[in-house]
Coordinates of C-alpha atoms in Angstrom, one line a residue:
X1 CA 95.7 67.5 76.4
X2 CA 95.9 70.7 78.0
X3 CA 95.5 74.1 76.2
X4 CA 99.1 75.0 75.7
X5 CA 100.4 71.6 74.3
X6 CA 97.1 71.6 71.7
X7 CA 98.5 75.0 70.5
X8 CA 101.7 74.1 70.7
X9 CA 100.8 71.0 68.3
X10 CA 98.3 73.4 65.5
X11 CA 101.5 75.6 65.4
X12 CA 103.5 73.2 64.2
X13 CA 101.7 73.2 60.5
X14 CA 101.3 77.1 60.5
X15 CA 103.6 80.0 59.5
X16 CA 104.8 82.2 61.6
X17 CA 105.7 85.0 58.9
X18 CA 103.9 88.2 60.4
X19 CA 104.2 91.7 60.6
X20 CA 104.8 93.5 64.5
X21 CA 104.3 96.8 65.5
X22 CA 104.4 98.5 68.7
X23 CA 104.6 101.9 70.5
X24 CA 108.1 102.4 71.7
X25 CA 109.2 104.6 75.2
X26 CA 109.2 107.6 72.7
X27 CA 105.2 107.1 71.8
X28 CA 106.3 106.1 68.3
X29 CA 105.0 103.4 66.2
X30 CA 107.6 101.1 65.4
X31 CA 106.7 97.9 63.0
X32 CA 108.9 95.3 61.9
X33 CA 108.6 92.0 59.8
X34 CA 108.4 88.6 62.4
X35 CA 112.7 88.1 63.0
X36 CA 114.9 86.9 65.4
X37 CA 115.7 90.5 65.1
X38 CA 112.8 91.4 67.4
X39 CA 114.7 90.2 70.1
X40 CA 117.1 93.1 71.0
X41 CA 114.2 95.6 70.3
X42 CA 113.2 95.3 74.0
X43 CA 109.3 95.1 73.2
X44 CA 109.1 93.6 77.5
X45 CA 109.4 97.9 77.7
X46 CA 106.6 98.7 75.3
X47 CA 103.7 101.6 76.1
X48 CA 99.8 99.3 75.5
X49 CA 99.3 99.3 72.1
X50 CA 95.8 99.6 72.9
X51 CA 93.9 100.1 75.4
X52 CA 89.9 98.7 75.6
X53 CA 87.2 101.1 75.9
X54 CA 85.2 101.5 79.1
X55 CA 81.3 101.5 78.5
X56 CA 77.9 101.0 80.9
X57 CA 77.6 97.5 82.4
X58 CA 80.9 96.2 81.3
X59 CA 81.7 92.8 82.5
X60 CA 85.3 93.2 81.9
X61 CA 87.0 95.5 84.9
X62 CA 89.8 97.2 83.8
X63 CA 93.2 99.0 86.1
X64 CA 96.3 98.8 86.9
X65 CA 98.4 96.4 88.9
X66 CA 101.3 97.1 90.9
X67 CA 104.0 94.7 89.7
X68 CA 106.4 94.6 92.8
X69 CA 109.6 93.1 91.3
X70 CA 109.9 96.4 88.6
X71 CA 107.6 98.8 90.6
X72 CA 105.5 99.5 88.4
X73 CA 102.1 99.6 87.3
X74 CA 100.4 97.0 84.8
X75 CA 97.7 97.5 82.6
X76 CA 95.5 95.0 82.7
X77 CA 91.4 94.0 81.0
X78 CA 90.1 91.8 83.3
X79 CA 90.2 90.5 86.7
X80 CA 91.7 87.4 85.1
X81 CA 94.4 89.3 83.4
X82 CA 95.1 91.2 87.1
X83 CA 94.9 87.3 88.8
X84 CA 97.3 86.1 86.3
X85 CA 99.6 89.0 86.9
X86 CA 100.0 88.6 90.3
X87 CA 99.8 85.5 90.1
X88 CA 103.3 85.9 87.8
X89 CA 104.5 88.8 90.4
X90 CA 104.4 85.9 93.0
X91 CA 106.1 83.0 91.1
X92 CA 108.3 84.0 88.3
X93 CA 111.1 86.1 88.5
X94 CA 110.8 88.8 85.8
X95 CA 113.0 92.0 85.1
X96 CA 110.6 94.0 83.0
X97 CA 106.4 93.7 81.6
X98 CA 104.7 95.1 79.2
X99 CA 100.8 95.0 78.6
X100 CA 99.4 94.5 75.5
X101 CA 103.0 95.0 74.0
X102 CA 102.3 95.1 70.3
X103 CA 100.0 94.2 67.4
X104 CA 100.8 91.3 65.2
X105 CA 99.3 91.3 61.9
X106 CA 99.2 87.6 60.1
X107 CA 100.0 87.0 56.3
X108 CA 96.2 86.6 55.7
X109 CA 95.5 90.1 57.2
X110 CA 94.2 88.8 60.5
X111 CA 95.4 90.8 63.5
X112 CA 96.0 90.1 67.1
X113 CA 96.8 92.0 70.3
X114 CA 98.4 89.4 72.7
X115 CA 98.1 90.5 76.4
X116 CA 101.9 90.4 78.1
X117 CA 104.8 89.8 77.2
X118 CA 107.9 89.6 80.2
X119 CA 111.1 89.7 80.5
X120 CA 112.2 86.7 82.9
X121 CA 115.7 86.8 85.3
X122 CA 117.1 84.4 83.0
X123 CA 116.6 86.4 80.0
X124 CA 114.2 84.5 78.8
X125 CA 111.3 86.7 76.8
X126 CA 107.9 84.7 77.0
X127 CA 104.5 86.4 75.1
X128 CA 101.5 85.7 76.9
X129 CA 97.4 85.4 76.3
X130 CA 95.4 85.4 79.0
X131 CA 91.3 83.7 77.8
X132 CA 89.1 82.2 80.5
X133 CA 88.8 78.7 79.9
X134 CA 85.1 78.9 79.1
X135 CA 85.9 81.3 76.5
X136 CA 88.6 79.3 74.7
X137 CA 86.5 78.0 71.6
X138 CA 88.6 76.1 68.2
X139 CA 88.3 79.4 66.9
X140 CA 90.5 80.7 69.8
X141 CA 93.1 78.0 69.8
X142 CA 93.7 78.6 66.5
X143 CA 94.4 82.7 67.2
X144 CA 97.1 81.3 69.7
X145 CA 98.4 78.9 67.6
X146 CA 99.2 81.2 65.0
X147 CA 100.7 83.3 67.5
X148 CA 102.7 80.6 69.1
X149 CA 103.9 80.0 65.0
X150 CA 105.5 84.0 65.0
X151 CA 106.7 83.7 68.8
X152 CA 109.2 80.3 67.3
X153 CA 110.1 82.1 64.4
X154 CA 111.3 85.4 67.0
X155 CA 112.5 83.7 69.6
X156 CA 109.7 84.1 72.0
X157 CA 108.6 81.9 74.7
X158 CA 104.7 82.0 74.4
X159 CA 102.1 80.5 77.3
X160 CA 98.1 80.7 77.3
X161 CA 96.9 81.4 80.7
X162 CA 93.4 80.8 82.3
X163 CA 91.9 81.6 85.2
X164 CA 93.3 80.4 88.6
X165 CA 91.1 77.7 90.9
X166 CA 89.2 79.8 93.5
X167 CA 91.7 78.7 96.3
X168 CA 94.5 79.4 94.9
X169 CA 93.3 83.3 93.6
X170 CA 91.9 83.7 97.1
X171 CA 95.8 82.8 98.8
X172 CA 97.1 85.0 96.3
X173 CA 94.8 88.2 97.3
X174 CA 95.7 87.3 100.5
X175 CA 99.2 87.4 100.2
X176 CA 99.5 90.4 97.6
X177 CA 98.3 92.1 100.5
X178 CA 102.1 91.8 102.1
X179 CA 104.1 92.4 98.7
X180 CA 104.7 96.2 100.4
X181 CA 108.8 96.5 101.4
X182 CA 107.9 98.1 104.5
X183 CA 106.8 94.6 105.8
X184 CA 110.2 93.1 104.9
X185 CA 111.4 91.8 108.6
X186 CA 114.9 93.1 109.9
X187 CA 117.8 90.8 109.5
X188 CA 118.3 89.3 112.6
X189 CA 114.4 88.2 112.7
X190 CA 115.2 86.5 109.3
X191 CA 118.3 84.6 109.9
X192 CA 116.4 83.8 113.3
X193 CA 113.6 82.2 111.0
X194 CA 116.0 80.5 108.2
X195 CA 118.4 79.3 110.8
X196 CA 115.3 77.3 112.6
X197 CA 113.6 76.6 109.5
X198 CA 115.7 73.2 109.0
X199 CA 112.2 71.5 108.3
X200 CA 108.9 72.5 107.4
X201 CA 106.8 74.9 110.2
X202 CA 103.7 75.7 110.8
X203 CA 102.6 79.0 109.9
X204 CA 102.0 80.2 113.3
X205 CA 105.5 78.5 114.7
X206 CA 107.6 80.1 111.5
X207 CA 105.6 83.6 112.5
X208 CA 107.0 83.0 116.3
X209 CA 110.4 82.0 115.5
X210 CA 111.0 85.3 113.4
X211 CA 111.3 86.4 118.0
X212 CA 109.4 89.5 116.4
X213 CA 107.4 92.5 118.8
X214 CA 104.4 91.3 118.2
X215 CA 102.6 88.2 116.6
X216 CA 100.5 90.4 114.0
X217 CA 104.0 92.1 112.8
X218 CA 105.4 88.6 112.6
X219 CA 102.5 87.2 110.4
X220 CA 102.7 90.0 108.1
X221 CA 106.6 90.0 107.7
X222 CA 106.2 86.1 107.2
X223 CA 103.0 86.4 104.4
X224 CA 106.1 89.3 103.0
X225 CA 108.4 86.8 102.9
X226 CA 106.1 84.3 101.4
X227 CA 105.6 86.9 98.6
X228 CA 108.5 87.1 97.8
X229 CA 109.6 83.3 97.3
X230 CA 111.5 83.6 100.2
X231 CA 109.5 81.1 101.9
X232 CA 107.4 78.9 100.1
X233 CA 103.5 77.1 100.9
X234 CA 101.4 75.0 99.2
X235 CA 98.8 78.1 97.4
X236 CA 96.1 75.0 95.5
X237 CA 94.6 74.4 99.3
X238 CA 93.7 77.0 101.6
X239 CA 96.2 79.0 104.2
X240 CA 95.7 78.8 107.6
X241 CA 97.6 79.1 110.3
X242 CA 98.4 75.4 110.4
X243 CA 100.0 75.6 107.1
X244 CA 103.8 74.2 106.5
X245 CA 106.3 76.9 105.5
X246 CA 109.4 75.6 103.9
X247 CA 112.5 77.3 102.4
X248 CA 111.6 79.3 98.9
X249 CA 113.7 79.2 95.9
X250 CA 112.9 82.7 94.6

């Protein structure tokens, strides 16, 4: 059983009455019982309710992200947290983001700081945690299943995230590397592209059929497009050039 459906199933026993707070746009501290009324109060738009202190020989690095579907930069704690949001950049679409969006304080007095919470295309609103998988003891399963517990009561979608196999993290860096608009090809090298694409290419025969200037121009507009969903390739084994390209549904 994976970690999301064993939270999913300790949840199911728990309570989900809480108490929220977060800091709005206006740098005011805004709290609120656990409601579906904590739907409309736009928390995906939240300032950090915290942010972790920096000290010598920290393991933890700490930054921003540049989140290219809302331009804008993302707090994040770790280099998981920063995997895991471009990770989201990449695959989901998602309107709005907010880093460690607000402090939830359980009946019992215990508090928690969940790392995300997102704003999807389909207006979905999904809270997430973000705990290497080495790290996630019974203790912290049942943190998140408490959380999951509030997130049903709300309304909220809620995912635990861990860290991404090497490969995949590796293609991702890779590819974040193109997420710039200036790398977006012109329109007649795209429809060139889509309009041969009527089965899966090749990396290097997709970057030639975009009839670019040159083939390093090509290879970045095409690891762009890629970025963007609107190609898609198989990220779990390594890219090369040999790589099939298909269609994206992004």
């Amino acid at each position: 059983m994976n970690i999301n459906s064993t939270v999913a199933l300790e949840a199911q026993s728990l309570s989900g009455h809480a108490q929220v707070g977060w800091l709005d746009t206006n740098n005011t501290w805004v709290e609120a019982p656990a409601s579906t009324a904590l739907l409309g109060k736009e928390l995906y738009l939240t300032l950090p309710s915290r942010k972790g202190n920096r000290y010598p020989r920290q393991r933890n690095y700490h930054g921003l992200y540049f989140f290219s579907q809302t331009k804008r930069h993302v707090w994040f704690e770790s280099n998981t947290e920063a995997s895991r949001l471009a990770s989201l950049d990449m695959t989901q679409k998602i309107r709005a983001i907010a880093s460690q969006p607000m402090l939830i304080t359980f009946a019992d007095g215990v508090v928690h700081f969940p790392d995300f919470i997102a704003l999807h295309s389909d207006h979905r609103q999904i809270l997430y945690d973000v705990k290497p998988s080495d790290r996630v003891t019974p203790e912290v399963i049942t943190q998140f299943a408490r959380t999951k517990a509030v997130c049903d009561l709300v309304g909220w979608g809620y995912e635990v995230l861990t860290e991404l196999e090497p490969v995949e993290r590796t293609n991702l860096e890779w590819l974040a590397q193109f997420k710039h608009d200036g790398f977006y090809p012109e329109q007649s090298a795209l429809d060139r592209l889509l309009d041969a694409l009527t089965a899966p290419m090749t990396v290097q025969d997709a970057a030639s059929a975009l009839g670019m200037d040159s083939l390093a121009h090509a290879r970045s507009a095409l690891f762009h497009l890629l970025w963007g969903g609107t190609l898609t390739v198989d990220t779990s084994v390594r890219l090369t050039s040999s790589s099939l390209i298909e269609k994206g549904t992004l």
